[in-house]
XYZ file of C-alpha atoms in Angstrom:
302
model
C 0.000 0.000 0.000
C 1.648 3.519 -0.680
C 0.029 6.517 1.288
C 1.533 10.136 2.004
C 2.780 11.454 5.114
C 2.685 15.113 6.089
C 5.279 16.426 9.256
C 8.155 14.224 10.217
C 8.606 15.310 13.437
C 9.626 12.527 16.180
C 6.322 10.646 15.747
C 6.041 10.925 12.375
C 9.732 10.124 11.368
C 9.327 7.015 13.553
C 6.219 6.226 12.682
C 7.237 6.689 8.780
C 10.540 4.633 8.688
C 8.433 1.503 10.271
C 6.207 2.128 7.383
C 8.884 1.519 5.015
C 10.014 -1.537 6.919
C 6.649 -2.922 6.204
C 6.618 -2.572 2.876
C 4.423 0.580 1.891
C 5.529 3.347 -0.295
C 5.580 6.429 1.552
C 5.759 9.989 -0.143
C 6.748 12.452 2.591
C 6.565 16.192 3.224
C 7.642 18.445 5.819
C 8.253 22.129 5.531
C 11.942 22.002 6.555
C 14.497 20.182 4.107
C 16.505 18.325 7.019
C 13.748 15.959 7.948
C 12.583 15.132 4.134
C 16.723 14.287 3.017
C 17.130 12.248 6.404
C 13.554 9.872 5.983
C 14.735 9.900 2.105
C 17.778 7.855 3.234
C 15.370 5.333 4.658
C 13.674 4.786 1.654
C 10.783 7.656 1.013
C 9.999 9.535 -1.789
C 10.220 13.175 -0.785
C 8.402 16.341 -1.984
C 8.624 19.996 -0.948
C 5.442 20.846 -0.997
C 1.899 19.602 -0.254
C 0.646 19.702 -4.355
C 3.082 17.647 -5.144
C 2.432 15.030 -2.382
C -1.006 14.407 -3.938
C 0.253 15.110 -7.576
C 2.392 11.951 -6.417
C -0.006 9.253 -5.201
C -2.026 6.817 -7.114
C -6.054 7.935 -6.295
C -7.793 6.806 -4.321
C -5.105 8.526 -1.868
C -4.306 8.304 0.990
C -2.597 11.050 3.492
C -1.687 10.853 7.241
C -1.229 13.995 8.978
C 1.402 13.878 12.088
C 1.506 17.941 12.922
C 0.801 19.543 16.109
C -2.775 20.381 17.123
C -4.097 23.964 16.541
C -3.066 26.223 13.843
C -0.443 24.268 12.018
C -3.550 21.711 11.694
C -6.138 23.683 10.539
C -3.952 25.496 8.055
C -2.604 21.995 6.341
C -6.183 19.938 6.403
C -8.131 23.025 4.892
C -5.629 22.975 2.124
C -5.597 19.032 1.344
C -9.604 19.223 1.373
C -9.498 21.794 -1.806
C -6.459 19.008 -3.431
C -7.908 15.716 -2.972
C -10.679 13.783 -4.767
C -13.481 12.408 -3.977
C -12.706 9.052 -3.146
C -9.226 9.930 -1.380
C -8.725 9.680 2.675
C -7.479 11.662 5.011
C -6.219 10.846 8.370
C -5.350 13.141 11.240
C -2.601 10.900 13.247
C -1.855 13.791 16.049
C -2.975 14.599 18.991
C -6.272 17.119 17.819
C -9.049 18.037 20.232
C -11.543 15.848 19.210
C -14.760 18.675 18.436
C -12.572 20.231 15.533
C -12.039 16.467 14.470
C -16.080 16.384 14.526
C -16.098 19.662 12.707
C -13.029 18.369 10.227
C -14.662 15.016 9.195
C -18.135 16.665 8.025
C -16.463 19.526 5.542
C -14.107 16.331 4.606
C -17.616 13.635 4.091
C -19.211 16.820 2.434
C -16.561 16.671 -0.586
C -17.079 12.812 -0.978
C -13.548 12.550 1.041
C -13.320 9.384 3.454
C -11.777 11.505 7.074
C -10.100 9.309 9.982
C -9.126 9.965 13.392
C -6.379 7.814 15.046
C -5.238 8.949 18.097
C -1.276 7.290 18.099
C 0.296 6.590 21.983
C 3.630 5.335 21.611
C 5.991 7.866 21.419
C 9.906 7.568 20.477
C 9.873 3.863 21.312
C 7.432 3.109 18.807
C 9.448 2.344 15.995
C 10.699 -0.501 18.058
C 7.507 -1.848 19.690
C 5.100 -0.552 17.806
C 2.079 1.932 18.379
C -1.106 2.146 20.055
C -3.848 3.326 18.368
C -7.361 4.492 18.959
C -9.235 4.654 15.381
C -12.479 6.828 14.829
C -14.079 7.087 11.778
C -16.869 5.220 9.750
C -16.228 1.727 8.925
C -15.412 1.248 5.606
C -13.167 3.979 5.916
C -11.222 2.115 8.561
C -11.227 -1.283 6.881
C -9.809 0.180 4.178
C -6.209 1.428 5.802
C -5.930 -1.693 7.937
C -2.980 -2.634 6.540
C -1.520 0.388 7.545
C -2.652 0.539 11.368
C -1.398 -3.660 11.193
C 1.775 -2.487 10.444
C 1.765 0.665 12.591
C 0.824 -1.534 15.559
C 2.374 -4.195 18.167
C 1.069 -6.719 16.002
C -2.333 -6.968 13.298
C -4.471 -7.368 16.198
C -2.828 -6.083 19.197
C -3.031 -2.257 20.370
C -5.608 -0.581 18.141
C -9.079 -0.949 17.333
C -12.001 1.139 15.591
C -13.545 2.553 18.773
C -16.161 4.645 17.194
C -17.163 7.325 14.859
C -15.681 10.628 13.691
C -13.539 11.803 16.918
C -14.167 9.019 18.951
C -10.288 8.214 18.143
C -8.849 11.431 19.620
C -11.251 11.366 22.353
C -10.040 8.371 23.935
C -6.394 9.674 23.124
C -7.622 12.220 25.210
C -8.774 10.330 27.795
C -5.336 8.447 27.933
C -3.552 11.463 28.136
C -5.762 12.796 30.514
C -4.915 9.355 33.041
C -1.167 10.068 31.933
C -1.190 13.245 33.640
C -2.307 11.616 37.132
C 0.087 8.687 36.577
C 3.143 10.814 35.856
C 2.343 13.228 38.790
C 2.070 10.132 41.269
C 5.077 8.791 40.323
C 6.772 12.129 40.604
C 5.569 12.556 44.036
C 6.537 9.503 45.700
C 10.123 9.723 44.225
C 10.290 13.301 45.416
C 9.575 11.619 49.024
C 11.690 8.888 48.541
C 14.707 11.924 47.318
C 13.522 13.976 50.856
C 14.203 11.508 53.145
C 17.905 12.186 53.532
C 18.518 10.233 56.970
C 18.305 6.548 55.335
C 20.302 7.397 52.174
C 17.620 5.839 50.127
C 18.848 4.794 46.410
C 15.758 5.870 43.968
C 17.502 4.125 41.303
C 17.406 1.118 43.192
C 13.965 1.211 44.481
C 12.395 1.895 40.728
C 14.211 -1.387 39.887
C 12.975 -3.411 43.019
C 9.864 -2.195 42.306
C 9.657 -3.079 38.271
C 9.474 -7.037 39.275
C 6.097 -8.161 40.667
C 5.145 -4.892 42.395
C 1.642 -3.580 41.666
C 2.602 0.036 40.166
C 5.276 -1.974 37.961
C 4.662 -0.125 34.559
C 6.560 1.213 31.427
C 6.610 4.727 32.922
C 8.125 2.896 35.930
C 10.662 1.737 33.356
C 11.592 5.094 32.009
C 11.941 6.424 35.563
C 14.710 3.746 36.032
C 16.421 4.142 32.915
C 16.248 8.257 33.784
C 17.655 7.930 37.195
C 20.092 5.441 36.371
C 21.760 8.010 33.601
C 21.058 11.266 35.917
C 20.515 9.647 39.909
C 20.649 13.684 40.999
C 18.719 15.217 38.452
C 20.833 18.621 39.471
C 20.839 20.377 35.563
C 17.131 19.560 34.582
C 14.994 22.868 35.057
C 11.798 21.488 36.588
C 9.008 23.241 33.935
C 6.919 20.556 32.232
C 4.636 21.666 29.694
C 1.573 20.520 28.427
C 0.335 20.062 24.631
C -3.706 20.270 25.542
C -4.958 17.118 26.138
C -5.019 17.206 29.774
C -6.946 20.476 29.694
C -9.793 19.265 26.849
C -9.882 16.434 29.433
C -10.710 18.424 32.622
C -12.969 20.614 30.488
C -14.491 17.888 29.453
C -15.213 16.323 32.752
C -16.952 19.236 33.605
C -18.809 19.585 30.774
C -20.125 15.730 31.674
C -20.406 16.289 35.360
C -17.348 13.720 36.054
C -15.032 14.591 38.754
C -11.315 14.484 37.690
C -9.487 15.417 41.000
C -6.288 13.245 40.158
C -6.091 14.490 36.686
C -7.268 18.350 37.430
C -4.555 18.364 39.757
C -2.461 17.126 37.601
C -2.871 19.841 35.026
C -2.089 22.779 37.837
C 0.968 20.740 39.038
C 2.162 21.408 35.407
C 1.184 24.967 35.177
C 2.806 25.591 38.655
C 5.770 24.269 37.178
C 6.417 27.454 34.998
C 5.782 30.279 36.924
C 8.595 31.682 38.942
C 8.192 33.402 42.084
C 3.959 33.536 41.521
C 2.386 36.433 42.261
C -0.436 34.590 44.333
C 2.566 32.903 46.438
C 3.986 36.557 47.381
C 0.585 37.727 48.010
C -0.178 35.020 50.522
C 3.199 36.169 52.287
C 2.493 39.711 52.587
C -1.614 38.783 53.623
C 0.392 36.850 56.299
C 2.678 39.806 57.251
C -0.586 42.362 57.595
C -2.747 39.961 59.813
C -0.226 38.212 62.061
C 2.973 40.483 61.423
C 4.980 37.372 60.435
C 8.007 37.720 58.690
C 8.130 38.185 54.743
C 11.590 37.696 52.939
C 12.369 40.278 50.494
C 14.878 40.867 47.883
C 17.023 43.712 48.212
């Protein structure tokens, strides 16, 4: 099967060169040159623009978008709906909030163009292991680049399925992120115990391993925290400010939208923005509030 593949960042690249391995023809465009020579070397046919992708590929086509939600998005699916044919598919692979994926697939259906959703967990290791993959999108649609997700995935029937219709796919990515948040946060809060209490000259390093055999929050992320701690036990040079790409925040709106409570995950989300902010202005405010009422001490610059 040959299919086109627009952005080669991390994801993509891997998710492109395992392609290749598998046997598809992939034509691939980024905007920058570096990406499109290095996948070349692996195999893909390269264009420099997104004209020449489709120009390129037999119809019915199809093209898998890997490019950051928002803008970028937007800006690259509105111009493949005015190039492709009826009959061609398009597939949003990253991580896009799933109403605009709602919104997407009916101006997409509307031209006679099939539109998938698959939201793609897996990250840098899946070129090795393979990806996991939440589909949305009408059957047929679906059936039709199975050979793709088989080779995407762990295996042709292991970690992905067609879990609904248009956005289903990137709501349960969603979802998963969402559950990502809380697990990552948990994990960073008992090692930051485990790294406070100085008087038994606990090994984190060690204790991730102990706990990676037969313990009950044994997990991959477990793994990475090994592997981490193991190259960096201190963690001295790493600036502490961890971002978020959306997905926990459509999540936590979303709760609330649905009336679900999402304490673990909410929290989750401020840890992150609380990350980033230096010196808040809501933490010096509670010192000087503290200062007027009770004339307790407030430390000061000078």
């Amino acid at each position: 099967m040959e299919l086109g593949i627009v952005g080669l960042g991390r994801m993509g690249f891997g998710m492109t060169v395992r392609l290749l391995e598998g046997g598809h023809r992939v034509v691939a465009f980024n905007r920058s040159e570096g990406p499109r020579l290095r996948i070349a070397k692996h195999g893909a046919d390269t264009v420099p623009s997104l004209e020449e992708l489709v120009d390129r590929l037999a119809a019915p086509r199809i093209v898998w978008l890997m490019l950051p939600a928002g803008d970028v998005t937007e800006t690259h699916l509105t111009k493949l709906a005015d190039l492709l044919l009826p009959g061609d598919m398009m597939v949003d692979g990253a991580n896009s909030y799933y109403k605009d994926t709602i919104r997407r697939a009916t101006l997409f259906c509307a031209k006679g163009l099939d539109f998938v959703d698959v939201g793609v967990s897996g990250g840098v290791w899946g070129l090795l292991e393979g990806y996991s993959m939440m589909v949305g999108g009408e059957a047929q649609a679906v059936e039709r680049l199975c050979p793709v997700l088989e080779t995407l995935a762990l295996g042709p029937a292991l970690g992905w399925g067609h879990v609904g219709t248009h956005g289903a796919g990137h709501f349960a990515k969603m979802v998963h992120n969402g559950i990502e948040y809380g697990m990552m946060e948990a994990y960073a809060e008992g090692f930051a115990l485990l790294h406070a209490k100085t008087e038994f000259s606990l090994d984190p390093n060690q204790i991730a391993r102990i706990w990676q055999h037969g313990s009950v929050i044994r997990s991959w992320l477990l793994d990475l925290i090994e592997r981490s701690l193991a190259q960096d036990p201190t963690l001295d040079k790493v600036i502490g400010q961890v971002p978020d790409s959306g997905e926990g925040r459509w999540a936590v709106l979303e709760g609330l939208e649905q009336n679900v409570s999402l304490p673990v995950i909410t929290l989750s989300l401020l840890r992150r923005i609380r990350s980033r902010e230096e010196a808040p202005f809501g933490d010096k405010l509670l010192a000087v509030l503290r200062e007027q009422f009770g004339g307790h001490e407030v430390q000061r610059r000078e």
